mmCIF file with all atom_site columns, C-alpha atoms in Angstrom:
data_model
loop_
_atom_site.group_PDB
_atom_site.id
_atom_site.type_symbol
_atom_site.label_atom_id
_atom_site.label_alt_id
_atom_site.label_comp_id
_atom_site.label_asym_id
_atom_site.label_entity_id
_atom_site.label_seq_id
_atom_site.pdbx_PDB_ins_code
_atom_site.Cartn_x
_atom_site.Cartn_y
_atom_site.Cartn_z
_atom_site.occupancy
_atom_site.B_iso_or_equiv
_atom_site.pdbx_formal_charge
_atom_site.auth_seq_id
_atom_site.auth_comp_id
_atom_site.auth_asym_id
_atom_site.auth_atom_id
_atom_site.pdbx_PDB_model_num
ATOM 1  C CA . ARG O 1 1  ? -0.053 0.089   0.003  1.00 84.00 ? 1  ARG O CA 1
ATOM 2  C CA . GLY O 1 2  ? 3.071  2.326   -0.077 1.00 87.00 ? 2  GLY O CA 1
ATOM 3  C CA . CYS O 1 3  ? 4.074  2.167   3.455  1.00 90.00 ? 3  CYS O CA 1
ATOM 4  C CA . ALA O 1 4  ? 7.626  1.149   2.599  1.00 91.00 ? 4  ALA O CA 1
ATOM 5  C CA . ALA O 1 5  ? 8.222  4.436   0.936  1.00 90.00 ? 5  ALA O CA 1
ATOM 6  C CA . CYS O 1 6  ? 8.332  6.025   4.350  1.00 91.00 ? 6  CYS O CA 1
ATOM 7  C CA . HIS O 1 7  ? 8.825  3.382   6.798  1.00 93.00 ? 7  HIS O CA 1
ATOM 8  C CA . GLY O 1 8  ? 11.366 1.142   4.856  1.00 93.00 ? 8  GLY O CA 1
ATOM 9  C CA . THR O 1 9  ? 10.798 -2.267  3.221  1.00 93.00 ? 9  THR O CA 1
ATOM 10 C CA . MET O 1 10 ? 11.273 -4.086  6.514  1.00 91.00 ? 10 MET O CA 1
ATOM 11 C CA . ALA O 1 11 ? 9.572  -1.361  8.600  1.00 91.00 ? 11 ALA O CA 1
ATOM 12 C CA . GLU O 1 12 ? 13.215 -0.349  9.775  1.00 91.00 ? 12 GLU O CA 1
ATOM 13 C CA . GLY O 1 13 ? 12.245 3.391   9.344  1.00 92.00 ? 13 GLY O CA 1
ATOM 14 C CA . THR O 1 14 ? 13.923 6.002   7.066  1.00 94.00 ? 14 THR O CA 1
ATOM 15 C CA . GLN O 1 15 ? 14.393 9.702   7.053  1.00 93.00 ? 15 GLN O CA 1
ATOM 16 C CA . ASN O 1 16 ? 10.891 10.048  5.903  1.00 92.00 ? 16 ASN O CA 1
ATOM 17 C CA . GLY O 1 17 ? 9.168  8.024   8.674  1.00 91.00 ? 17 GLY O CA 1
ATOM 18 C CA . PRO O 1 18 ? 9.885  6.121   11.855 1.00 91.00 ? 18 PRO O CA 1
ATOM 19 C CA . ALA O 1 19 ? 10.569 2.421   12.346 1.00 91.00 ? 19 ALA O CA 1
ATOM 20 C CA . LEU O 1 20 ? 7.643  0.442   13.251 1.00 89.00 ? 20 LEU O CA 1
ATOM 21 C CA . LYS O 1 21 ? 9.084  -2.899  14.215 1.00 82.00 ? 21 LYS O CA 1
ATOM 22 C CA . SER O 1 22 ? 10.206 -2.242  17.929 1.00 72.00 ? 22 SER O CA 1
ATOM 23 C CA . GLY O 1 23 ? 9.840  -5.964  19.018 1.00 69.00 ? 23 GLY O CA 1
ATOM 24 C CA . ALA O 1 24 ? 8.931  -4.525  22.372 1.00 77.00 ? 24 ALA O CA 1
ATOM 25 C CA . THR O 1 25 ? 4.969  -5.044  22.593 1.00 86.00 ? 25 THR O CA 1
ATOM 26 C CA . PRO O 1 26 ? 3.438  -7.074  20.014 1.00 91.00 ? 26 PRO O CA 1
ATOM 27 C CA . PHE O 1 27 ? 0.640  -5.263  18.037 1.00 91.00 ? 27 PHE O CA 1
ATOM 28 C CA . THR O 1 28 ? -2.947 -6.432  17.899 1.00 92.00 ? 28 THR O CA 1
ATOM 29 C CA . ALA O 1 29 ? -5.528 -5.285  15.514 1.00 89.00 ? 29 ALA O CA 1
ATOM 30 C CA . VAL O 1 30 ? -6.820 -3.070  18.105 1.00 92.00 ? 30 VAL O CA 1
ATOM 31 C CA . SER O 1 31 ? -3.356 -1.627  19.144 1.00 90.00 ? 31 SER O CA 1
ATOM 32 C CA . PHE O 1 32 ? -2.364 -1.232  15.450 1.00 88.00 ? 32 PHE O CA 1
ATOM 33 C CA . THR O 1 33 ? -5.723 0.671   14.606 1.00 88.00 ? 33 THR O CA 1
ATOM 34 C CA . ALA O 1 34 ? -5.164 2.842   17.901 1.00 92.00 ? 34 ALA O CA 1
ATOM 35 C CA . ALA O 1 35 ? -1.647 3.750   16.628 1.00 89.00 ? 35 ALA O CA 1
ATOM 36 C CA . LEU O 1 36 ? -2.844 4.739   13.264 1.00 88.00 ? 36 LEU O CA 1
ATOM 37 C CA . TRP O 1 37 ? -5.628 6.855   14.969 1.00 92.00 ? 37 TRP O CA 1
ATOM 38 C CA . GLN O 1 38 ? -3.350 8.423   17.335 1.00 93.00 ? 38 GLN O CA 1
ATOM 39 C CA . HIS O 1 39 ? -0.535 9.148   14.257 1.00 91.00 ? 39 HIS O CA 1
ATOM 40 C CA . GLY O 1 40 ? -2.762 9.402   11.586 1.00 90.00 ? 40 GLY O CA 1
ATOM 41 C CA . PRO O 1 41 ? -3.095 13.164  11.464 1.00 92.00 ? 41 PRO O CA 1
ATOM 42 C CA . ARG O 1 42 ? 0.714  13.580  11.413 1.00 92.00 ? 42 ARG O CA 1
ATOM 43 C CA . MET O 1 43 ? 1.022  10.763  8.869  1.00 91.00 ? 43 MET O CA 1
ATOM 44 C CA . VAL O 1 44 ? -1.437 12.732  6.593  1.00 92.00 ? 44 VAL O CA 1
ATOM 45 C CA . ASP O 1 45 ? 0.627  15.992  6.893  1.00 94.00 ? 45 ASP O CA 1
ATOM 46 C CA . ARG O 1 46 ? 3.797  14.274  6.275  1.00 92.00 ? 46 ARG O CA 1
ATOM 47 C CA . SER O 1 47 ? 2.379  12.542  3.310  1.00 91.00 ? 47 SER O CA 1
ATOM 48 C CA . LYS O 1 48 ? 1.228  16.059  1.862  1.00 93.00 ? 48 LYS O CA 1
ATOM 49 C CA . GLU O 1 49 ? 4.719  17.318  2.469  1.00 93.00 ? 49 GLU O CA 1
ATOM 50 C CA . LEU O 1 50 ? 6.265  14.394  0.580  1.00 91.00 ? 50 LEU O CA 1
ATOM 51 C CA . GLY O 1 51 ? 3.851  14.183  -2.194 1.00 92.00 ? 51 GLY O CA 1
ATOM 52 C CA . VAL O 1 52 ? 3.007  10.615  -1.170 1.00 89.00 ? 52 VAL O CA 1
ATOM 53 C CA . PRO O 1 53 ? -0.500 9.481   -1.604 1.00 89.00 ? 53 PRO O CA 1
ATOM 54 C CA . TRP O 1 54 ? -2.345 8.444   1.442  1.00 86.00 ? 54 TRP O CA 1
ATOM 55 C CA . PRO O 1 55 ? -2.735 4.549   1.541  1.00 85.00 ? 55 PRO O CA 1
ATOM 56 C CA . THR O 1 56 ? -5.960 2.948   1.465  1.00 86.00 ? 56 THR O CA 1
ATOM 57 C CA . LEU O 1 57 ? -6.113 -0.205  3.555  1.00 86.00 ? 57 LEU O CA 1
ATOM 58 C CA . LYS O 1 58 ? -8.504 -3.203  3.048  1.00 89.00 ? 58 LYS O CA 1
ATOM 59 C CA . ALA O 1 59 ? -9.960 -4.991  6.026  1.00 86.00 ? 59 ALA O CA 1
ATOM 60 C CA . THR O 1 60 ? -7.829 -7.845  5.028  1.00 89.00 ? 60 THR O CA 1
ATOM 61 C CA . ASP O 1 61 ? -4.457 -5.914  5.058  1.00 90.00 ? 61 ASP O CA 1
ATOM 62 C CA . ILE O 1 62 ? -4.772 -5.222  8.859  1.00 89.00 ? 62 ILE O CA 1
ATOM 63 C CA . GLY O 1 63 ? -4.067 -8.851  9.740  1.00 92.00 ? 63 GLY O CA 1
ATOM 64 C CA . ASP O 1 64 ? -1.385 -9.036  7.466  1.00 93.00 ? 64 ASP O CA 1
ATOM 65 C CA . LEU O 1 65 ? 0.401  -5.962  8.656  1.00 92.00 ? 65 LEU O CA 1
ATOM 66 C CA . VAL O 1 66 ? 0.106  -7.067  12.224 1.00 93.00 ? 66 VAL O CA 1
ATOM 67 C CA . SER O 1 67 ? 1.671  -10.406 11.475 1.00 93.00 ? 67 SER O CA 1
ATOM 68 C CA . PHE O 1 68 ? 4.485  -8.453  9.425  1.00 93.00 ? 68 PHE O CA 1
ATOM 69 C CA . LEU O 1 69 ? 5.136  -6.051  12.347 1.00 92.00 ? 69 LEU O CA 1
ATOM 70 C CA . ASN O 1 70 ? 5.196  -8.775  14.984 1.00 92.00 ? 70 ASN O CA 1
ATOM 71 C CA . ALA O 1 71 ? 7.655  -10.901 12.978 1.00 90.00 ? 71 ALA O CA 1
ATOM 72 C CA . PRO O 1 72 ? 11.226 -11.063 14.329 1.00 84.00 ? 72 PRO O CA 1
ATOM 73 C CA . VAL O 1 73 ? 13.603 -8.442  13.174 1.00 73.00 ? 73 VAL O CA 1
ATOM 74 C CA . ALA O 1 74 ? 16.336 -10.049 11.026 1.00 70.00 ? 74 ALA O CA 1
ATOM 75 C CA . PRO O 1 75 ? 19.744 -9.462  12.670 1.00 70.00 ? 75 PRO O CA 1
ATOM 76 C CA . LYS O 1 76 ? 22.087 -7.190  10.753 1.00 65.00 ? 76 LYS O CA 1
#
């Protein structure tokens, strides 16, 4: 959905967006939605600054994203 443009292909973060895989507390569908709700306004502003279209998530994307974000981070 374009998230990697700002958050990196492995959600490691870039200069345009923060890392999303902290490994600390696992995401749930509820905590993921709450994070989007809390940080959404800043993300909208930042996407406008960068000229990046706002992603449209499908209902089925949430489970996939939560699983991806909870997967172990590969060692460097």
